[in-house]
Tab-separated table of C-alpha atoms and ligand atoms in Angstrom:
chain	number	residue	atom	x	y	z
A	219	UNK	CA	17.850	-36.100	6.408
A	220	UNK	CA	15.377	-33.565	6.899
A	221	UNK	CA	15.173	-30.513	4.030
A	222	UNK	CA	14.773	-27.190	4.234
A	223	UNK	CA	11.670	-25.341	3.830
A	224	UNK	CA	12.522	-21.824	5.761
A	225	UNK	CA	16.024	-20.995	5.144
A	226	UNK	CA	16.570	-16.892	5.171
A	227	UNK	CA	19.999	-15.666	5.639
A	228	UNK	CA	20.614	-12.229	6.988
A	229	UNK	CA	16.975	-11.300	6.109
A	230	UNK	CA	16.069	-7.643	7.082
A	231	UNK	CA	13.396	-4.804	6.765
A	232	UNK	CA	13.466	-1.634	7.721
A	233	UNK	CA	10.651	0.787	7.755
A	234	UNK	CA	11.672	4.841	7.303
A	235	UNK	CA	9.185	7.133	8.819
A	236	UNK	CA	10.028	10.711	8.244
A	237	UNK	CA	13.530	10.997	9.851
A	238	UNK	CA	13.552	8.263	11.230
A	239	UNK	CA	14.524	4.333	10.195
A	240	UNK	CA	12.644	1.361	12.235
A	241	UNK	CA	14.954	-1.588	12.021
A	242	UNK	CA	11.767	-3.748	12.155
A	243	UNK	CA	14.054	-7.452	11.180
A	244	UNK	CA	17.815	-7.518	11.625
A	245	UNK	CA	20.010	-9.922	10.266
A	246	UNK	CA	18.014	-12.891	10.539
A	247	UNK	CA	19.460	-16.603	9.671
A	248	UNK	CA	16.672	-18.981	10.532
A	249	UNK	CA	16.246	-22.588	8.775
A	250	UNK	CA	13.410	-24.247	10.039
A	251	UNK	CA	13.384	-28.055	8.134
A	252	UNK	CA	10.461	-30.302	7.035
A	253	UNK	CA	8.526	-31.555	9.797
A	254	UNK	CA	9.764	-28.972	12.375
A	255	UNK	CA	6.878	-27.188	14.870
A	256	UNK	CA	8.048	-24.118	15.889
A	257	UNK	CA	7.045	-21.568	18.186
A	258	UNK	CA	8.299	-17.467	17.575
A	259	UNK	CA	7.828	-15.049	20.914
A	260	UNK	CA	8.904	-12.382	21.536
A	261	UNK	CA	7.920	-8.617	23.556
A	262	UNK	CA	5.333	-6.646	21.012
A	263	UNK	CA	7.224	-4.599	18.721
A	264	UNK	CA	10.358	-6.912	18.833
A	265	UNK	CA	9.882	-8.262	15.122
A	266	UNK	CA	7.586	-11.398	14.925
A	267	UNK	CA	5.021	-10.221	12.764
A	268	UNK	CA	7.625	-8.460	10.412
A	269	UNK	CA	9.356	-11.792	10.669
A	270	UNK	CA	6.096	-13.936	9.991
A	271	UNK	CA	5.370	-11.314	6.972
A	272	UNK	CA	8.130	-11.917	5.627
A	273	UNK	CA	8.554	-15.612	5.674
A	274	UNK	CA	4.877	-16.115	4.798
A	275	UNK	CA	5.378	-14.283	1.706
A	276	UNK	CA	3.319	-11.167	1.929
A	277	UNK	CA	6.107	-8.361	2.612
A	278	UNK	CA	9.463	-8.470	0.753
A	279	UNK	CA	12.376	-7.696	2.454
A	280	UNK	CA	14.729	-4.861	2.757
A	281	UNK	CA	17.942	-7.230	2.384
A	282	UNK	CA	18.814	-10.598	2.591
A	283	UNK	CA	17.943	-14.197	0.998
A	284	UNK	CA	15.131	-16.282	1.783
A	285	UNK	CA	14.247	-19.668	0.230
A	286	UNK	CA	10.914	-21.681	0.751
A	287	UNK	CA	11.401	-25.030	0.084
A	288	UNK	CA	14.202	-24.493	-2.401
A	289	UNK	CA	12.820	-21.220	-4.261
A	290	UNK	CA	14.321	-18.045	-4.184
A	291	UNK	CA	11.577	-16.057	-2.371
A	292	UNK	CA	13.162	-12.411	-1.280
A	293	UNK	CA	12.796	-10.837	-5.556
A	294	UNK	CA	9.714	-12.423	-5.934
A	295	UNK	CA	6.797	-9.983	-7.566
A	296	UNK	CA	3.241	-9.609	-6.114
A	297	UNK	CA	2.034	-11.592	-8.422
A	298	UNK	CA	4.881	-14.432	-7.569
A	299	UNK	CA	4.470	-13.893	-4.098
A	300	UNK	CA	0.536	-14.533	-4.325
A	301	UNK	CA	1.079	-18.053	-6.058
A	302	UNK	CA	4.053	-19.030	-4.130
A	303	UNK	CA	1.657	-18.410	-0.817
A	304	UNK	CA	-1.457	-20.504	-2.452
A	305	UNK	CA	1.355	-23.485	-3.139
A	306	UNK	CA	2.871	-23.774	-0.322
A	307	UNK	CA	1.725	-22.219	2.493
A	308	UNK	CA	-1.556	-22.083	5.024
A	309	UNK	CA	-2.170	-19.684	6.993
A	310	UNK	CA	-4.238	-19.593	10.688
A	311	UNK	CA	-5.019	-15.935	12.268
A	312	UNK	CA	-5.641	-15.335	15.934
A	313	UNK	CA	-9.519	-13.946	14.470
A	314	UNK	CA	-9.731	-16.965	12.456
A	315	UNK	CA	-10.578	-14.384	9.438
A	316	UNK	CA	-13.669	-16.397	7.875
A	317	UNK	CA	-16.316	-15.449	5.541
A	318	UNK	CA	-19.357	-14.498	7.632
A	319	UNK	CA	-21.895	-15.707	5.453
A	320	UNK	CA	-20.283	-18.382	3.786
A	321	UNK	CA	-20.631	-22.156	4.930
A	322	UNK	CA	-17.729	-23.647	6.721
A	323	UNK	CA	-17.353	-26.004	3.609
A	324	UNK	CA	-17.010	-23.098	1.223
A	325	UNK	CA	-14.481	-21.125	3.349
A	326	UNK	CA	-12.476	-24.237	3.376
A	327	UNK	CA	-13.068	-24.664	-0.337
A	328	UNK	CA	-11.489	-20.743	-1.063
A	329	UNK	CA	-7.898	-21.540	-1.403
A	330	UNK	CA	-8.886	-24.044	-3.816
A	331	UNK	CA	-10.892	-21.851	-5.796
A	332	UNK	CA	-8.127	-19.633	-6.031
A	333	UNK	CA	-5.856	-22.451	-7.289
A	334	UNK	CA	-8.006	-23.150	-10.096
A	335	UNK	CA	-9.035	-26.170	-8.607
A	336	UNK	CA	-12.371	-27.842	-10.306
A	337	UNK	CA	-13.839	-30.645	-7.702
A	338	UNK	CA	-13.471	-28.606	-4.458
A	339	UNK	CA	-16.313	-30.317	-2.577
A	340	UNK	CA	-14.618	-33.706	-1.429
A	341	UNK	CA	-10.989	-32.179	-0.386
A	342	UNK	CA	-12.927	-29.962	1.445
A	343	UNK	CA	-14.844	-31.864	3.460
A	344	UNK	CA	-11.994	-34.636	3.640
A	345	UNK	CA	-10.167	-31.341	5.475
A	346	UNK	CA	-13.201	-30.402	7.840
A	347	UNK	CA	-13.115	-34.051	8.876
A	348	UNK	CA	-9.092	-33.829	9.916
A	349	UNK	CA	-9.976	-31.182	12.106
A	350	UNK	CA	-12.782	-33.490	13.834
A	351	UNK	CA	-15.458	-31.103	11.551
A	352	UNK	CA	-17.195	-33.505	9.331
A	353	UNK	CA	-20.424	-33.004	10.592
A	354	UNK	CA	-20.319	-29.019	10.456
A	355	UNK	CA	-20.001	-28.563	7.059
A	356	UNK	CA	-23.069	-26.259	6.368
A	357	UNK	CA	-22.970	-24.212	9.514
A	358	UNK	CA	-21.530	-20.674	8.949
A	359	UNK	CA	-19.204	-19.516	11.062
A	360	UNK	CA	-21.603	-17.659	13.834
A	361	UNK	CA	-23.344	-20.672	14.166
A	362	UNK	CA	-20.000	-22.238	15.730
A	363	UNK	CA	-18.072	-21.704	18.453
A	364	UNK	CA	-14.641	-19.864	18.719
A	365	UNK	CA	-13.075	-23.359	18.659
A	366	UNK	CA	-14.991	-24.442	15.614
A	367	UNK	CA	-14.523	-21.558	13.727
A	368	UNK	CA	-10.571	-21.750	14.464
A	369	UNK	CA	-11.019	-25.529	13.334
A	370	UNK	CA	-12.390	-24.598	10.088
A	371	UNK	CA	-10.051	-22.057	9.311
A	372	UNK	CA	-7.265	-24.915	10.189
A	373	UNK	CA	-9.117	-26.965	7.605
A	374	UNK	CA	-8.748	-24.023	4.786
A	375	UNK	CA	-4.636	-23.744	6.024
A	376	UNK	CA	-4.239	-27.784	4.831
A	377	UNK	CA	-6.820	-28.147	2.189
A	378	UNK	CA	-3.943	-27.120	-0.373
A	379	UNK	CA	-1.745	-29.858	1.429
A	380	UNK	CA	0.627	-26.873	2.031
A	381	UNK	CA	4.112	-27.841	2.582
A	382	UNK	CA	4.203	-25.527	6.028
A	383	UNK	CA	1.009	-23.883	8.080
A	384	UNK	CA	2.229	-20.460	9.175
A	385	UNK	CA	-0.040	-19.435	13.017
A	386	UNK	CA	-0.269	-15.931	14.100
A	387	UNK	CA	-1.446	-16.607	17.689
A	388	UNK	CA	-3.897	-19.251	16.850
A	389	UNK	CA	-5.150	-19.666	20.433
A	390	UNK	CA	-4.998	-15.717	21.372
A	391	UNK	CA	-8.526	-15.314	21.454
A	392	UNK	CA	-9.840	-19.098	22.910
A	393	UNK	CA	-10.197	-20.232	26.413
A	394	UNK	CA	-7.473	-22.548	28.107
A	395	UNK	CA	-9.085	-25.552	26.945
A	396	UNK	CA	-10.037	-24.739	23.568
A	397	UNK	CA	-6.535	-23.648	23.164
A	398	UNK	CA	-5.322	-27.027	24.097
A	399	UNK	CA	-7.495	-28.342	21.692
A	400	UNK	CA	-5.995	-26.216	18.897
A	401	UNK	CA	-2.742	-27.451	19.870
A	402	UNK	CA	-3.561	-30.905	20.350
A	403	UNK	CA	-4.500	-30.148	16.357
A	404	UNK	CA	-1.946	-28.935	15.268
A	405	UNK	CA	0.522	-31.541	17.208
A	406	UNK	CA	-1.259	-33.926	15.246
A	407	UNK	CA	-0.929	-32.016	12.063
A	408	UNK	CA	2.966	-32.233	12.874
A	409	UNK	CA	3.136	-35.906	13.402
A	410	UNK	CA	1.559	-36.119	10.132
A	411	UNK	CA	4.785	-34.573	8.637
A	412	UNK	CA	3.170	-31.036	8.158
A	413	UNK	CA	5.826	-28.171	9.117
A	414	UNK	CA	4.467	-25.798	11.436
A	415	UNK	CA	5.145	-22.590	12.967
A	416	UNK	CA	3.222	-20.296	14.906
A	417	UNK	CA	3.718	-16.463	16.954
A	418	UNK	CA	2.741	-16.964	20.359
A	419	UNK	CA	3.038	-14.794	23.684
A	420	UNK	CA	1.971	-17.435	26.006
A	421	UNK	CA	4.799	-19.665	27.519
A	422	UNK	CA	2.425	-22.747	28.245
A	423	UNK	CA	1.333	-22.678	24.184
A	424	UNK	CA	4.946	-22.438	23.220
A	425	UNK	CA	5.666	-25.426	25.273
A	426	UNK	CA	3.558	-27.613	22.683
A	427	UNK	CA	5.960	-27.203	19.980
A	428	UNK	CA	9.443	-28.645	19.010
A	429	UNK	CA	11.664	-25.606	19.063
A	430	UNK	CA	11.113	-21.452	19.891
A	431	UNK	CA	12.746	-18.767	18.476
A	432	UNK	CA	12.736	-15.516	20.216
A	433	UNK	CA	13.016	-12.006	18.998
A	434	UNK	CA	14.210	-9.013	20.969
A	435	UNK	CA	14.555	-5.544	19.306
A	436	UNK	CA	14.209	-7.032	15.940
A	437	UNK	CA	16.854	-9.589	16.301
A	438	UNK	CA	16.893	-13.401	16.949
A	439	UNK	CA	18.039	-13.778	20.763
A	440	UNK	CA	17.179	-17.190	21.584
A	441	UNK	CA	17.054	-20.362	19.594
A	442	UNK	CA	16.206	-23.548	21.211
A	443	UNK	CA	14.811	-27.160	21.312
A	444	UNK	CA	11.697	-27.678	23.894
A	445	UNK	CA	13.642	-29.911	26.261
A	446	UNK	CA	10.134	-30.922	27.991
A	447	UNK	CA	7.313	-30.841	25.301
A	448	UNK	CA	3.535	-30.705	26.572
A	449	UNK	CA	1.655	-33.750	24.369
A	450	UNK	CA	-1.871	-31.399	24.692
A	451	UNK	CA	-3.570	-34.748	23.607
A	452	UNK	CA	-2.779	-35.792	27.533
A	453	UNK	CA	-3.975	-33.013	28.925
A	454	UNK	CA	-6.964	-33.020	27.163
A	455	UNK	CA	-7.378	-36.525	28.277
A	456	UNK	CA	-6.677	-35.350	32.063
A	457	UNK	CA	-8.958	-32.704	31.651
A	458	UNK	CA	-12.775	-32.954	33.247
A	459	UNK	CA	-15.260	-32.785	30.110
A	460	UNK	CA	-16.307	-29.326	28.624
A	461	UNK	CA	-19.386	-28.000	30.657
A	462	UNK	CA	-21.933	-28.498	28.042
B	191	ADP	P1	5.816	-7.742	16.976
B	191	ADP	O1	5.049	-8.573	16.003
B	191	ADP	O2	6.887	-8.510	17.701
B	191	ADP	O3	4.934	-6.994	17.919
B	191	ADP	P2	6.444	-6.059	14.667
B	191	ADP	O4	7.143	-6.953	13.716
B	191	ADP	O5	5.005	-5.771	14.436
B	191	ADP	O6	6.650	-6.636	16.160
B	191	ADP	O7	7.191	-4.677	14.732
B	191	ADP	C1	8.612	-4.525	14.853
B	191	ADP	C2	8.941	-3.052	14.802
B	191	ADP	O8	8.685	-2.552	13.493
B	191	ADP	C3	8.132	-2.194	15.755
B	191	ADP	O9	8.966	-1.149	16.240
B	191	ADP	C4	7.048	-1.644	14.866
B	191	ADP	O10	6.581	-0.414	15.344
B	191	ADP	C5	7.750	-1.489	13.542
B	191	ADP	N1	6.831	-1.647	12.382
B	191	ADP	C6	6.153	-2.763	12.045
B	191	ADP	N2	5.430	-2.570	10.915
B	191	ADP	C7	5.658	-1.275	10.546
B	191	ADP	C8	5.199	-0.453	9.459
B	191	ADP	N3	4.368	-0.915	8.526
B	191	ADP	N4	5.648	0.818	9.411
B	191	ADP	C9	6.507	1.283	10.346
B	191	ADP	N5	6.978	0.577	11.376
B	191	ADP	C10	6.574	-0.695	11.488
């Protein structure tokens, strides 16, 4: 049977400004298991970042448990937090959040660096070739496109081999086909075992994963398998080829 690798149980924050208390995350019981691709929508300001904060490790909550892959996350330290995040997780943001300057091989080689790891250069580029990268390496990021640089920041979310890759709206800023490219990525990444979940607001993105979750006023309101799952692989292959 599949194991757990998000399970929080009545997980909360609240935020007090002035007066007044923002029940950001209610009461939320989520396990997502190994090998799961999940999707989390919701309106804005109905809790997914707080949620994706939380479970990524870089907020602490106001009450409740939460366990990542077996360890007892929610009374963590900063300093517990940070290595618990360069173990086990990767992260992909919607502005892909790259050094400028820095070669696509080094950005992929930074979470590396931070884990003390010596020979960088070979995982590295193993992880730029996953993502369909391998001939990139030395371009920095303005020298690629939107897609590329996405790719390469996919590459620096598994170069750890990260037991789940955490996506806050990974295709927000790419066009429709690049986006299905992204996904066609990460659907690969999933039949490869690796967990993933991802904040969308687009329906037709959603529809790519296994499973969505959706908030509402800080609370889980919906919770339920993709009964008709888009394989973005075929639609890429149905699609006429990019322009240039
Ligand atoms: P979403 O990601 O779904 O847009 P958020 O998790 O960002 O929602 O926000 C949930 C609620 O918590 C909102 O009402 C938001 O204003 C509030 N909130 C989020 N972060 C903070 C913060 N640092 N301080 C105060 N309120 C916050």
């Amino acid at each position: 049977m599949s194991r757990p690798i998000i399970e929080t149980k009545g997980l909360g924050k609240d935020y007090t400004m002035g007066d007044v208390v923002v029940h950001a995350l209610r009461d939320a019981s989520v396990t997502i298991n190994e090998g799961e691709f999940v999707a989390i929508m919701g309106p804005s300001g109905s809790g997914k970042s707080t949620f994706m904060n939380l479970v990524g490790c870089l907020d602490r909550p106001s009450y409740g448990e939460y366990f990542l892959n077996g360890e007892n996350v929610a009374d963590m330290n900063d300093n517990q937090l940070a290595d618990i995040r360069n173990r086990l997780i990767g992260f992909v943001f919607q502005n892909f959040n790259l050094l400028p300057r820095t070669s696509a091989l080094k950005n992929v080689e930074l979470p590396l660096m931070y884990a003390g790891v010596k020979q960088r250069g070979d995982r590295a580029q193993q992880a730029l070739a996953t993502v369909g990268l391998g001939q990139r390496t030395h371009h920095k990021p303005s020298e690629l496109s939107g897609g590329q640089q996405q790719r390469v920041a996919i590459a620096r979310a598994i170069v750890n081999d990260p037991v789940i890759i955490f996506g806050d709206e990974p295709t927000g800023n790419l066009d429709t086909r690049t986006s299905v490219e992204i996904m066609a990525l990460f659907q690969d990444l999933n039949d490869q075992g690796k967990t993933v979940v991802i904040v969308t607001h687009e329906q037709d993105i959603a529809e790519h994963c296994k499973r969505i979750i959706r908030f509402r006023d800080g609370r889980v309101v919906n919770d339920e398998l993709v009964t008709k799952r888009r394989d973005a692989r075929e639609e890429l292959a149905a699609m006429p080829p990019p322009e240039d």
